[in-house]
PDB file of C-alpha atoms and ligand atoms in Angstrom:
ATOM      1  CA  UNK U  12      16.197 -25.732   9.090  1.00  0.00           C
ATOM      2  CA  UNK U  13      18.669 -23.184  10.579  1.00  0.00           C
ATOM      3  CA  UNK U  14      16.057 -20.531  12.158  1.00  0.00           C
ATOM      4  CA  UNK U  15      13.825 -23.068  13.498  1.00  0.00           C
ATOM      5  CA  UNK U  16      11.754 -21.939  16.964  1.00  0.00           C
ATOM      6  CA  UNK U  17      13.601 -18.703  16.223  1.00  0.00           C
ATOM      7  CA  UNK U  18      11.378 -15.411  16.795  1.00  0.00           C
ATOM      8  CA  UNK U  19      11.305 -12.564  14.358  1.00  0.00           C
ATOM      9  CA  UNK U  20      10.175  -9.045  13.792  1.00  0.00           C
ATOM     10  CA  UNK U  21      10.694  -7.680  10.181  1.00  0.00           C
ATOM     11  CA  UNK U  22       9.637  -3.917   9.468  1.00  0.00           C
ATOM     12  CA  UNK U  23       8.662  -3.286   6.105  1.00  0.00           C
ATOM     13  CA  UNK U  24       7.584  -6.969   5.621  1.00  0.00           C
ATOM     14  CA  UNK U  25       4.321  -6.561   3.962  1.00  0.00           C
ATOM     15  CA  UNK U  26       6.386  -5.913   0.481  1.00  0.00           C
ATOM     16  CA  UNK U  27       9.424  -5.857  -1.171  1.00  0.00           C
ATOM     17  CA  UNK U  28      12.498  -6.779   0.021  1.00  0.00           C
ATOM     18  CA  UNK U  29      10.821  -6.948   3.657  1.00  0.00           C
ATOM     19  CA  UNK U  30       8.299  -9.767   2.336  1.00  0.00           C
ATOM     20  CA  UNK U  31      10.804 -11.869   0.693  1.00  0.00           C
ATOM     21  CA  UNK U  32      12.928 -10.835   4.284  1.00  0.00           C
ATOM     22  CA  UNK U  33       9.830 -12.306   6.100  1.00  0.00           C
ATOM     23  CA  UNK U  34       9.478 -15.453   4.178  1.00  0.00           C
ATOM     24  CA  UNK U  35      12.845 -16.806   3.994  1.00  0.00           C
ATOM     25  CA  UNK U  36      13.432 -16.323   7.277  1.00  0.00           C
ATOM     26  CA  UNK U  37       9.966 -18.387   8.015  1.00  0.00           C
ATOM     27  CA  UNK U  38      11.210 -20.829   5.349  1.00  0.00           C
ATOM     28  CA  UNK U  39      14.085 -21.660   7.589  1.00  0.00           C
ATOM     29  CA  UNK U  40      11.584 -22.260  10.895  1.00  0.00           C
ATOM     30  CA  UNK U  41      10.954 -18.734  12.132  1.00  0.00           C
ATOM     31  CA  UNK U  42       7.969 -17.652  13.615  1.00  0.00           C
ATOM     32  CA  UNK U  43       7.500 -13.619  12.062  1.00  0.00           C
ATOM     33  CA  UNK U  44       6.086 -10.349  12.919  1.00  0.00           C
ATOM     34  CA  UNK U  45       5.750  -8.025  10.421  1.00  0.00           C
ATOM     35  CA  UNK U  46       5.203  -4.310  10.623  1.00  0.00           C
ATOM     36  CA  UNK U  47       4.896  -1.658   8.459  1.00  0.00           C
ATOM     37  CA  UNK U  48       1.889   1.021   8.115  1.00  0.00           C
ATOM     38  CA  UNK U  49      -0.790  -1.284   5.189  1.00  0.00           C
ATOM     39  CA  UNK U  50      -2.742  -3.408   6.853  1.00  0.00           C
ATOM     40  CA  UNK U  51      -3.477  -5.558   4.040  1.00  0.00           C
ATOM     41  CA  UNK U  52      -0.335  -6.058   2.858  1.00  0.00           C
ATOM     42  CA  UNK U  53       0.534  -7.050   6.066  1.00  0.00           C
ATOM     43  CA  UNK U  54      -1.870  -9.429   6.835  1.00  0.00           C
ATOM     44  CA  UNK U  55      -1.144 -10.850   3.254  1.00  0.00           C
ATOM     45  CA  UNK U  56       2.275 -11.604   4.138  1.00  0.00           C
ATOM     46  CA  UNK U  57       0.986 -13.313   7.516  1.00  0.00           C
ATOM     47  CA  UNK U  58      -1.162 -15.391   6.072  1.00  0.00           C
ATOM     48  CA  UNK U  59       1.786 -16.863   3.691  1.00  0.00           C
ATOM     49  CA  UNK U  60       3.909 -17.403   6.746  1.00  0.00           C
ATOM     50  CA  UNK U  61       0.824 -19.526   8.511  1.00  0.00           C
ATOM     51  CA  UNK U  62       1.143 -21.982   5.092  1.00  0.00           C
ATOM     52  CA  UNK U  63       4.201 -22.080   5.637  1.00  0.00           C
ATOM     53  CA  UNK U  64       4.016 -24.444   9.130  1.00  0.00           C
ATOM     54  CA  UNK U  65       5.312 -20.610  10.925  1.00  0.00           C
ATOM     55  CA  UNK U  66       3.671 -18.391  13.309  1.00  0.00           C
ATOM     56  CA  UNK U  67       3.034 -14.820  12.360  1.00  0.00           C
ATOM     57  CA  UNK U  68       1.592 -11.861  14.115  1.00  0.00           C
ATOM     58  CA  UNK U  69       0.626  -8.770  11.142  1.00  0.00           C
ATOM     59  CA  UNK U  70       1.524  -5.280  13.408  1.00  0.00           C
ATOM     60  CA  UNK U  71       0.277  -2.218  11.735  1.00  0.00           C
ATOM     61  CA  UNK U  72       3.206   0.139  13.279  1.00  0.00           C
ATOM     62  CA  UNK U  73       5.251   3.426  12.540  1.00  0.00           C
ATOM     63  CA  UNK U  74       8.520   3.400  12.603  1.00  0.00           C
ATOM     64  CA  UNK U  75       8.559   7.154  12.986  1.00  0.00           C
ATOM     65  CA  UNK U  76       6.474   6.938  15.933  1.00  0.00           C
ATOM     66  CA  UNK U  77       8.121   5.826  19.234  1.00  0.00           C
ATOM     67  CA  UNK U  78       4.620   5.452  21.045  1.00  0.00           C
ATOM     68  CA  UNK U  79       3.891   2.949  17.795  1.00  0.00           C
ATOM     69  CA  UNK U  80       7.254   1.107  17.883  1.00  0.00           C
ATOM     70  CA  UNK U  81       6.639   0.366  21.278  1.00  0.00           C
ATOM     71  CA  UNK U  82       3.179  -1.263  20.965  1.00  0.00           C
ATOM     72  CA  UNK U  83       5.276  -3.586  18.751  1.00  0.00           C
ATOM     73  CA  UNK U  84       7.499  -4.914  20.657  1.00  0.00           C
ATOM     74  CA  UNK U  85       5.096  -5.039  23.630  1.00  0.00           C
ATOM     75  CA  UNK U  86       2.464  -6.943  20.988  1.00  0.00           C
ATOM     76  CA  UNK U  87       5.728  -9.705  20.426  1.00  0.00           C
ATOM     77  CA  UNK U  88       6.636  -9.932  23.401  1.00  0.00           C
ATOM     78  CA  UNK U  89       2.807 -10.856  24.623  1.00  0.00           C
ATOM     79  CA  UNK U  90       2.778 -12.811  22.126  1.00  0.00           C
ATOM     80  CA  UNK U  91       5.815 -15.094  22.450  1.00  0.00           C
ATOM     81  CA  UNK U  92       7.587 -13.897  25.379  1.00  0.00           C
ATOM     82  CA  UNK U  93      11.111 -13.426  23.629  1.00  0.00           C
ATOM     83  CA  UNK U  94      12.710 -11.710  20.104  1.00  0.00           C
ATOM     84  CA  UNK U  95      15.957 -13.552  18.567  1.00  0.00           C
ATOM     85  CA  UNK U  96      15.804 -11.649  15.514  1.00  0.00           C
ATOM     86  CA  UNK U  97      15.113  -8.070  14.257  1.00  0.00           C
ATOM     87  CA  UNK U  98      15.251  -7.180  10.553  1.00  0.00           C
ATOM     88  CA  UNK U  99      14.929  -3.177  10.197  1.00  0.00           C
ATOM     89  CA  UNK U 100      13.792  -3.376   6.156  1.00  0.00           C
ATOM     90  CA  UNK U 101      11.493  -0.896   5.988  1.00  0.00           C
ATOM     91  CA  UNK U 102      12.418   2.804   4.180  1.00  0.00           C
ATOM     92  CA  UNK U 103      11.738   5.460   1.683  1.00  0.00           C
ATOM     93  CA  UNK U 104      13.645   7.444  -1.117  1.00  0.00           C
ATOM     94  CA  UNK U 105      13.653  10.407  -2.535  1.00  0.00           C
ATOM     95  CA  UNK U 106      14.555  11.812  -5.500  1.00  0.00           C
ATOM     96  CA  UNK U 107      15.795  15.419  -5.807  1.00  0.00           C
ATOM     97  CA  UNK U 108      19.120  17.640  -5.770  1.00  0.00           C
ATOM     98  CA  UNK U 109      20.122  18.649  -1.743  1.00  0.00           C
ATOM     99  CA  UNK U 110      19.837  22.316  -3.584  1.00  0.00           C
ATOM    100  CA  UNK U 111      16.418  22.382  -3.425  1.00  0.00           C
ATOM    101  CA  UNK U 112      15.528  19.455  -1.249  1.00  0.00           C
ATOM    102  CA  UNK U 113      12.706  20.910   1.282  1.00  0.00           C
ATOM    103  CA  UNK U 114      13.368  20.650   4.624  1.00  0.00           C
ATOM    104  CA  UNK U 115      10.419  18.473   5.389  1.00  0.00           C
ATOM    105  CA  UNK U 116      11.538  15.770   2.969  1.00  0.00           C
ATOM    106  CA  UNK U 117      14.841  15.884   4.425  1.00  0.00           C
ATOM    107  CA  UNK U 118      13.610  15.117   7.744  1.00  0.00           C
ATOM    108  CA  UNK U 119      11.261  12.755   6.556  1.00  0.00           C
ATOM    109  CA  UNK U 120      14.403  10.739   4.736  1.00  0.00           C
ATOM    110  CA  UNK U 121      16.268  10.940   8.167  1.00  0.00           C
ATOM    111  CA  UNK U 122      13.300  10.142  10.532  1.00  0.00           C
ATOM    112  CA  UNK U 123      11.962   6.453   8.141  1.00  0.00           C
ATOM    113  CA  UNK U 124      15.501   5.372   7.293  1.00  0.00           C
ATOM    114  CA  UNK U 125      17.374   6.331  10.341  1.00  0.00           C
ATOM    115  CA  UNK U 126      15.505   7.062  13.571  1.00  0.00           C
ATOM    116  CA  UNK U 127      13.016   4.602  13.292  1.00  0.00           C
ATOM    117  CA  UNK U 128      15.973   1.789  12.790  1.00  0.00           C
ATOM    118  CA  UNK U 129      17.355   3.477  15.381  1.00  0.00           C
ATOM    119  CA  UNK U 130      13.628   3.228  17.835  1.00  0.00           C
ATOM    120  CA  UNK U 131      13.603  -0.418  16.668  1.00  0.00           C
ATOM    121  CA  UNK U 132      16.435  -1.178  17.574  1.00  0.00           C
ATOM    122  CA  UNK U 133      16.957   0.012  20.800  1.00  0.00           C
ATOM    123  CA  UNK U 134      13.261  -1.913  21.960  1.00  0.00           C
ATOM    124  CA  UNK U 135      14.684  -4.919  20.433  1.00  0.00           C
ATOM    125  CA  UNK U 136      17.950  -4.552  22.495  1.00  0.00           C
ATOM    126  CA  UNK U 137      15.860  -4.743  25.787  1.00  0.00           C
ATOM    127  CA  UNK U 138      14.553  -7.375  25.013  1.00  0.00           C
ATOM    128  CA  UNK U 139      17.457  -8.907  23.514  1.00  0.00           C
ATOM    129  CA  UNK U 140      20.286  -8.011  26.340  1.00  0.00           C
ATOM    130  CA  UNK U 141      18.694  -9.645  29.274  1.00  0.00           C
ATOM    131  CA  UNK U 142      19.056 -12.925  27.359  1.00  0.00           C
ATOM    132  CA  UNK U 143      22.259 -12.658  26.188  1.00  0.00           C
ATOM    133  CA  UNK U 144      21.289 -13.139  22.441  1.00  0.00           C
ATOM    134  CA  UNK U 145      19.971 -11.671  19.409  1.00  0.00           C
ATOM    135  CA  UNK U 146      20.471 -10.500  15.723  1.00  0.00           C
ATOM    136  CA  UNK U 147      19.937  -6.907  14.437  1.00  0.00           C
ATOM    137  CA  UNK U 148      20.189  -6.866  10.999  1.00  0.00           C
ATOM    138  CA  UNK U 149      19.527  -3.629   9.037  1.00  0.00           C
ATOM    139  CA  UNK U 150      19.424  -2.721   5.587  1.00  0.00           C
ATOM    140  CA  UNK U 151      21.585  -0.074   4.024  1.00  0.00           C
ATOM    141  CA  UNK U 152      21.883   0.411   0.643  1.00  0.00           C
ATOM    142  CA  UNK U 153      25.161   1.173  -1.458  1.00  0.00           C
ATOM    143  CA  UNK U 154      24.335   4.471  -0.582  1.00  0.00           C
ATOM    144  CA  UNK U 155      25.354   3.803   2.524  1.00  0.00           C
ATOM    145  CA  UNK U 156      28.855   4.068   1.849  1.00  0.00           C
ATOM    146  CA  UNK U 157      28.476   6.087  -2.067  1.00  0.00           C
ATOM    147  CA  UNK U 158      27.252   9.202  -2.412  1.00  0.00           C
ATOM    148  CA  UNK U 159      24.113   9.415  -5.122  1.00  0.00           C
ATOM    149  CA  UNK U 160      22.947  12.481  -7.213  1.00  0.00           C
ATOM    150  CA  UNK U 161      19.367  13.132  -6.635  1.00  0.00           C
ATOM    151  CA  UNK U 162      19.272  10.991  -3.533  1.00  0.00           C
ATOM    152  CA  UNK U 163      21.641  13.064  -1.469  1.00  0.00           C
ATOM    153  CA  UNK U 164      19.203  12.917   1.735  1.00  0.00           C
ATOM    154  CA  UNK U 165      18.967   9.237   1.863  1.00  0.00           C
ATOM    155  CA  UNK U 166      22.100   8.996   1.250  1.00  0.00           C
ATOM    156  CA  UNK U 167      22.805  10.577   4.307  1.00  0.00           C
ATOM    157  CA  UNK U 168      20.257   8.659   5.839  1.00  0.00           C
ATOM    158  CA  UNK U 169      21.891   5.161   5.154  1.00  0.00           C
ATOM    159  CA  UNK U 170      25.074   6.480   5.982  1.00  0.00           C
ATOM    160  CA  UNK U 171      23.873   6.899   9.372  1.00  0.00           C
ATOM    161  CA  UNK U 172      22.551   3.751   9.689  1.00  0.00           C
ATOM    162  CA  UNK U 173      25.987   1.896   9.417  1.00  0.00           C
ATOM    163  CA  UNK U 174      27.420   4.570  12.144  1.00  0.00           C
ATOM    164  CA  UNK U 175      24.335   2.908  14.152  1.00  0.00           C
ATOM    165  CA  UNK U 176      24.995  -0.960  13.201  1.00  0.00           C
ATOM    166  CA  UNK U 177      28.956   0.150  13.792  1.00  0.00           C
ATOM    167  CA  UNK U 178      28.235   1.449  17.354  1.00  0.00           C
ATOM    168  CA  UNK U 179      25.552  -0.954  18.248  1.00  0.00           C
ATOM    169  CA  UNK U 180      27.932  -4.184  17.283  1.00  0.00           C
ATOM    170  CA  UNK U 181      30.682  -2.497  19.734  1.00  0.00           C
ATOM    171  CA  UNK U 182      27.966  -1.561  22.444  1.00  0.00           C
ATOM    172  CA  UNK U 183      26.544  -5.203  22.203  1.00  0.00           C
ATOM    173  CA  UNK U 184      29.705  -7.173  21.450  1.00  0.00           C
ATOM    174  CA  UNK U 185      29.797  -9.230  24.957  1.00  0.00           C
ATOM    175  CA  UNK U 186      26.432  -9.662  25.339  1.00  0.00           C
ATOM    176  CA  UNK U 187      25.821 -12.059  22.496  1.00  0.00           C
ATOM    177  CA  UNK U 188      24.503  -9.601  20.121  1.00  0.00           C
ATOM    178  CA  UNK U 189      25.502  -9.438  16.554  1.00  0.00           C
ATOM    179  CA  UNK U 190      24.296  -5.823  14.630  1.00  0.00           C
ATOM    180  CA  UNK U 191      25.237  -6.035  10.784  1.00  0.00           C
ATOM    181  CA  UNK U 192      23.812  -4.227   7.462  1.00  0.00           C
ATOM    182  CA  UNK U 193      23.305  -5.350   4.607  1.00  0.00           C
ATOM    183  CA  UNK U 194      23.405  -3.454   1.631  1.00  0.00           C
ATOM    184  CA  UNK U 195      21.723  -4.077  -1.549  1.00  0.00           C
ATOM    185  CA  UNK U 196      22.363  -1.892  -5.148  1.00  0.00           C
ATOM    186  CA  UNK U 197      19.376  -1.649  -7.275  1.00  0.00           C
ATOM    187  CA  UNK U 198      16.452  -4.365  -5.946  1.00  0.00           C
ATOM    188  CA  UNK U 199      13.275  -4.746  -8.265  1.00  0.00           C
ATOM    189  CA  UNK U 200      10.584  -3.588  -5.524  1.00  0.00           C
ATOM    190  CA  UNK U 201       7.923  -0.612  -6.103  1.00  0.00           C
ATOM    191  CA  UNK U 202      11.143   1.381  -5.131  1.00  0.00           C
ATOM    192  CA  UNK U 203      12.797   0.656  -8.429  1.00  0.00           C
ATOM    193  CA  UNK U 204       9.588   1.737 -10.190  1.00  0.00           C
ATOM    194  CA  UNK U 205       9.302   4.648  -8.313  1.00  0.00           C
ATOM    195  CA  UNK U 206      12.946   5.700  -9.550  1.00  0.00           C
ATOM    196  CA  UNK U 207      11.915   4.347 -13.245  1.00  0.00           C
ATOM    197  CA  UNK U 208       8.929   6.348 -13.692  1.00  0.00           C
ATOM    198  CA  UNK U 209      11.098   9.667 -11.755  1.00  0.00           C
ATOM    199  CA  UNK U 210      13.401   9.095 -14.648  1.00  0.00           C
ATOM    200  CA  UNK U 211      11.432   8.107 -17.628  1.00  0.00           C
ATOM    201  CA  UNK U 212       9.014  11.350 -16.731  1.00  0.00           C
ATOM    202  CA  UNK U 213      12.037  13.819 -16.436  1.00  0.00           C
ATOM    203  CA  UNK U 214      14.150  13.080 -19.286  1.00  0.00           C
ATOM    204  CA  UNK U 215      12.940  11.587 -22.497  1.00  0.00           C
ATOM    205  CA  UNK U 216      14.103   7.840 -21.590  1.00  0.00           C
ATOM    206  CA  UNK U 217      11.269   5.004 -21.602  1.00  0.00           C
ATOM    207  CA  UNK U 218      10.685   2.641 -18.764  1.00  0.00           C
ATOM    208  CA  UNK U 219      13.210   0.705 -20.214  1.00  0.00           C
ATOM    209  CA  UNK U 220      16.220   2.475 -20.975  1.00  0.00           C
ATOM    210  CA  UNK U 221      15.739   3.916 -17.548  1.00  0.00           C
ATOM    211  CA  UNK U 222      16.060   0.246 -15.776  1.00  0.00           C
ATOM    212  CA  UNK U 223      18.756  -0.438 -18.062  1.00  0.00           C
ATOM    213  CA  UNK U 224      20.720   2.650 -16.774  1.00  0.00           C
ATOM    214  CA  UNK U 225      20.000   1.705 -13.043  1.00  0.00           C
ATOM    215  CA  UNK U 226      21.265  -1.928 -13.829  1.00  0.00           C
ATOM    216  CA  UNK U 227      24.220  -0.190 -15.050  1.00  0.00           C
ATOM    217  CA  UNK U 228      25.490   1.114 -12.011  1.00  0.00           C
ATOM    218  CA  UNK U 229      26.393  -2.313 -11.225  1.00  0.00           C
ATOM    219  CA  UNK U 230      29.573  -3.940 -12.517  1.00  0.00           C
ATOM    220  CA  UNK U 231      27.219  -7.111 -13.166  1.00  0.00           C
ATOM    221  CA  UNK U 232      24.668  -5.019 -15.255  1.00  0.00           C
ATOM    222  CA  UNK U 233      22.041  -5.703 -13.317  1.00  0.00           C
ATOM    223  CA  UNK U 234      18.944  -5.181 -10.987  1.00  0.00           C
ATOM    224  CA  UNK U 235      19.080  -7.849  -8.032  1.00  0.00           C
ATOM    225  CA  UNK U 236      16.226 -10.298  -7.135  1.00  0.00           C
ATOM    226  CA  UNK U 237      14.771  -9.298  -3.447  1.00  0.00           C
ATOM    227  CA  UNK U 238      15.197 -12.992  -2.410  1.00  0.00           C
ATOM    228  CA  UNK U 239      18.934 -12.488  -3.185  1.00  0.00           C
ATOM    229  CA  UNK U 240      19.047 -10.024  -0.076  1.00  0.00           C
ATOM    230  CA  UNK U 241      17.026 -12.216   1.977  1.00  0.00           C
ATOM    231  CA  UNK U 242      19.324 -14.932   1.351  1.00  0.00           C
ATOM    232  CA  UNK U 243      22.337 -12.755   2.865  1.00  0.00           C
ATOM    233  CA  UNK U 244      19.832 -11.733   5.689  1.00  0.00           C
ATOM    234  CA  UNK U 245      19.504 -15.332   6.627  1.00  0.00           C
ATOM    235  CA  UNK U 246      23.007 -16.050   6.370  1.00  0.00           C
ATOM    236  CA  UNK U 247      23.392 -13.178   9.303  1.00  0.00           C
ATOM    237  CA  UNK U 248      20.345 -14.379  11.093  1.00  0.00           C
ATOM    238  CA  UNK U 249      22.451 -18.503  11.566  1.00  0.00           C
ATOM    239  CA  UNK U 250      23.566 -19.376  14.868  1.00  0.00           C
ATOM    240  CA  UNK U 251      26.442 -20.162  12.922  1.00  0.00           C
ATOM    241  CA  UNK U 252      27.241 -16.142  11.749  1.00  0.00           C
ATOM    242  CA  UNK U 253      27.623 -14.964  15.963  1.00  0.00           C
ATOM    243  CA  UNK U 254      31.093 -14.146  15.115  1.00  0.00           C
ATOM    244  CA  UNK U 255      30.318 -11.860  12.311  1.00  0.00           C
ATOM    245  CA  UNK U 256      29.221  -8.381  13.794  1.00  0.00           C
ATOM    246  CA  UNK U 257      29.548  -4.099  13.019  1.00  0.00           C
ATOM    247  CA  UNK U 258      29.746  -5.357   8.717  1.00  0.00           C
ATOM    248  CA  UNK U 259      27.843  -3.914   6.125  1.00  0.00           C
ATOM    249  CA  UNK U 260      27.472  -6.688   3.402  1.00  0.00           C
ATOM    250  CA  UNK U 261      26.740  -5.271   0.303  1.00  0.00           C
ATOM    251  CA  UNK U 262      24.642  -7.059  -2.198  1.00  0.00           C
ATOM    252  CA  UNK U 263      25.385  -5.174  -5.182  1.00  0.00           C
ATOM    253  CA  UNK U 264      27.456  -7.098  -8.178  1.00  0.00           C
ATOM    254  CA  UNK U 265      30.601  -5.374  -7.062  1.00  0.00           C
ATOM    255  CA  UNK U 266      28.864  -1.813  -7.497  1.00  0.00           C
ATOM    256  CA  UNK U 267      31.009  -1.228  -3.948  1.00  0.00           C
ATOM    257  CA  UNK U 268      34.077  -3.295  -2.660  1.00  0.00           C
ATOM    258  CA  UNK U 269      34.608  -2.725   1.073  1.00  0.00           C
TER     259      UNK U 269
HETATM  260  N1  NAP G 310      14.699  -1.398  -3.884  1.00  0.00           N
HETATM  261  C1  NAP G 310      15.940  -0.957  -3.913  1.00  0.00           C
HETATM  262  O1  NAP G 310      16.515  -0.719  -4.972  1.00  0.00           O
HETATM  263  C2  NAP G 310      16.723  -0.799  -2.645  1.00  0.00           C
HETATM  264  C3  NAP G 310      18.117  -0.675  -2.735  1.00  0.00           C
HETATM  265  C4  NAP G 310      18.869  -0.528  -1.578  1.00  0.00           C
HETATM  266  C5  NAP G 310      18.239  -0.515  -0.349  1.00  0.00           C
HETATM  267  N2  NAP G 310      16.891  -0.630  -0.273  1.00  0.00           N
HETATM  268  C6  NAP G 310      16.297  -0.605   1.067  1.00  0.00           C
HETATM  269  O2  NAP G 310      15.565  -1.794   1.266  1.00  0.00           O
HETATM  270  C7  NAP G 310      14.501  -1.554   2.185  1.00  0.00           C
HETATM  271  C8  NAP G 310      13.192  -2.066   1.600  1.00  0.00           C
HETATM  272  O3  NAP G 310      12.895  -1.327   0.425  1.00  0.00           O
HETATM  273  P1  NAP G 310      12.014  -1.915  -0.780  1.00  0.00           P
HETATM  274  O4  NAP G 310      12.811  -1.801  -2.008  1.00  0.00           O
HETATM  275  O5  NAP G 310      11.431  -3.227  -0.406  1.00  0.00           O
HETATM  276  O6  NAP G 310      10.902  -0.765  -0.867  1.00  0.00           O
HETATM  277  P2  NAP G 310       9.330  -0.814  -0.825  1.00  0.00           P
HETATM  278  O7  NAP G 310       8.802  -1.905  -1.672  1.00  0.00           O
HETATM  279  O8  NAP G 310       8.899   0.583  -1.082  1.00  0.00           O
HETATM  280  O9  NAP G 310       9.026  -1.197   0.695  1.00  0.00           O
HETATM  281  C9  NAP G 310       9.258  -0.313   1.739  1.00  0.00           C
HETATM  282  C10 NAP G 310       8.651  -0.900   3.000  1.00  0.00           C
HETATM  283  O10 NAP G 310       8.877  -0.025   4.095  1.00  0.00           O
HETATM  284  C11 NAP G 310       7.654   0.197   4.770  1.00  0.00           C
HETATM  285  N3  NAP G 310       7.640   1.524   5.370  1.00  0.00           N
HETATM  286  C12 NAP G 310       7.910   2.710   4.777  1.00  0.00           C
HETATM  287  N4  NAP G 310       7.765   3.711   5.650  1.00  0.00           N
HETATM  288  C13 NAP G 310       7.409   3.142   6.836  1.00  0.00           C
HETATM  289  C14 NAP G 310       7.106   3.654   8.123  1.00  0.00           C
HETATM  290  N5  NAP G 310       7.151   4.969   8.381  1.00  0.00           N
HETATM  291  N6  NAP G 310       6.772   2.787   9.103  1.00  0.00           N
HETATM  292  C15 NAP G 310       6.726   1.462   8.848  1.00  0.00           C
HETATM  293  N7  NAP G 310       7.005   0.914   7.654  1.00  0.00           N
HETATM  294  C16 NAP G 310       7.335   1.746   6.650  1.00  0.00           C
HETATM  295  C17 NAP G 310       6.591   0.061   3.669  1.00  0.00           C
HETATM  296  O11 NAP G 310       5.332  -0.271   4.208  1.00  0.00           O
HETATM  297  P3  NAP G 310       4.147   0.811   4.372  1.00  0.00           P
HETATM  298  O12 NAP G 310       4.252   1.791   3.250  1.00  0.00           O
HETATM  299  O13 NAP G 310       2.928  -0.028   4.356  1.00  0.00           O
HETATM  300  O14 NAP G 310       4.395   1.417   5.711  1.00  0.00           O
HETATM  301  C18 NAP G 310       7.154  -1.103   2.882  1.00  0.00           C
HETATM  302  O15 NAP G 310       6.788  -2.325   3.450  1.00  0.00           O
HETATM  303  C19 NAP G 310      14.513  -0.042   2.447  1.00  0.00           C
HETATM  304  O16 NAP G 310      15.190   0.216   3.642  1.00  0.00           O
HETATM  305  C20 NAP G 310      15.299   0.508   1.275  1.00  0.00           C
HETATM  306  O17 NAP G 310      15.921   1.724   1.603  1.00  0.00           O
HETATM  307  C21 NAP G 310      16.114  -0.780  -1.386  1.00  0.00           C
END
């Protein structure tokens, strides 16, 4: 196992691609916090972790709120004294032209998918500095580095979170730190639905032709497998990947090449 007696925090681990996140790194000997604002989905994720062989702490948090993301990392480091690993996975679209995007929504986009990386990060890095090691590992998106109709403000959004993995990796380079994104094109979570029924209820396309023209936007034709980014979040996570740092891996069938 290449995470074992590793320590963990993943936001957004009680679904999606923060669950599968949650339990491949726990697969690999990690013990795992997750966070994110369900209780029950939360605590279903925890228990999963416990049959695996792992310890896990369930932390109903906001990543909005700074008062919240600091009960977090205060709760793991009670807990087990230490953090190796943060995964920032939790986020929110939105779908709707910038022309009449409300400014509410836009700085709801900004606060979920940017500032609270940002707030996680920064409590992980205190934790993380005085030891001299770590892994920050956020996810982007391809619209992180494409622009998207209809998703212009999380766009923006995940564009500012690889100026903040970017900056981080040069801020943290000599102290053992690695900060890295990975960036996944279409990933079957509630997220994909979400953009499914948005589609199939605004044009006249069923459920189906809608998925099939989200799979299209990748060269493979496709909608990826949430275990597929966990895998690459693993691969980041190795002791093995310390010399890998400030890269945005994207996880996309060639949707993006850089
Ligand atoms: N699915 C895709 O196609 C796709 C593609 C590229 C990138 N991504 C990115 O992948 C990440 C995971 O998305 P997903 O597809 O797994 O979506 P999802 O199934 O909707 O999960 C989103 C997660 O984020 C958590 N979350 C949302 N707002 C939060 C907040 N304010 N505080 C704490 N947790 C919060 C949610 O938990 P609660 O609601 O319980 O708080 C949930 O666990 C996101 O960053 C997303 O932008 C997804």
């Amino acid at each position: 196992m290449r995470l074992q007696g590793k320590i963990g925090v993943v936001t957004g681990g009680g679904r999606g691609i923060g669950e599968a996140i949650a339990l491949a790194l726990a697969a690999e000997g990690c013990s795992v916090a997750v966070a994110g604002r369900t209780q029950a989905q939360l605590e279903k994720v925890s228990a999963q972790i416990q049959k695996l062989g792992r310890e896990s702490l369930p932390v109903v948090c906001d990543i909005c709120d700074p008062g919240s993301v600091a009960a977090l990392f205060r709760a793991v480091h009670d807990r087990w004294g230490r953090l190796d690993i943060l995964v920032n996975a939790a986020g929110e679209s939105h779908s709707d032209l910038l022309a009449r995007l409300s400014f509410e929504t836009w700085q709801r986009m900004l606060a979920v998918n940017l500032t609270g990386t940002f707030l996680c990060s920064q409590e992980a890095l205190r934790l993380m500095l005085p030891r001299k090691s770590g892994r920050i590992i956020n996810i982007g998106s391809t619209a992180a580095k494409i622009g998207f109709r209809y998703a212009g403000a999380y766009a923006a959004a995940k564009h500012g979170v690889l100026g903040l993995t970017r900056s981080m990796a040069l801020e943290t380079a000599t102290s053992g730190i690695t900060v890295n994104a990975v960036c996944p094109g279409w990933v079957d979570t509630e997220m994909v639905g979400k953009a499914v029924q948005t589609i199939s209820s605004k044009t006249k396309m069923t459920a189906e032709q809608a998925r099939d023209m989200l799979a299209a936007d990748s060269p493979q034709k496709r909608i990826f497998a949430p275990e597929e980014i966990a895998f690459a979040t693993v691969w980041l996570a190795c002791d093995e990947s310390r010399g890998i740092t400030g890269q945005a891996i994207d996880v996309s069938g060639g949707q993006v090449m850089s």
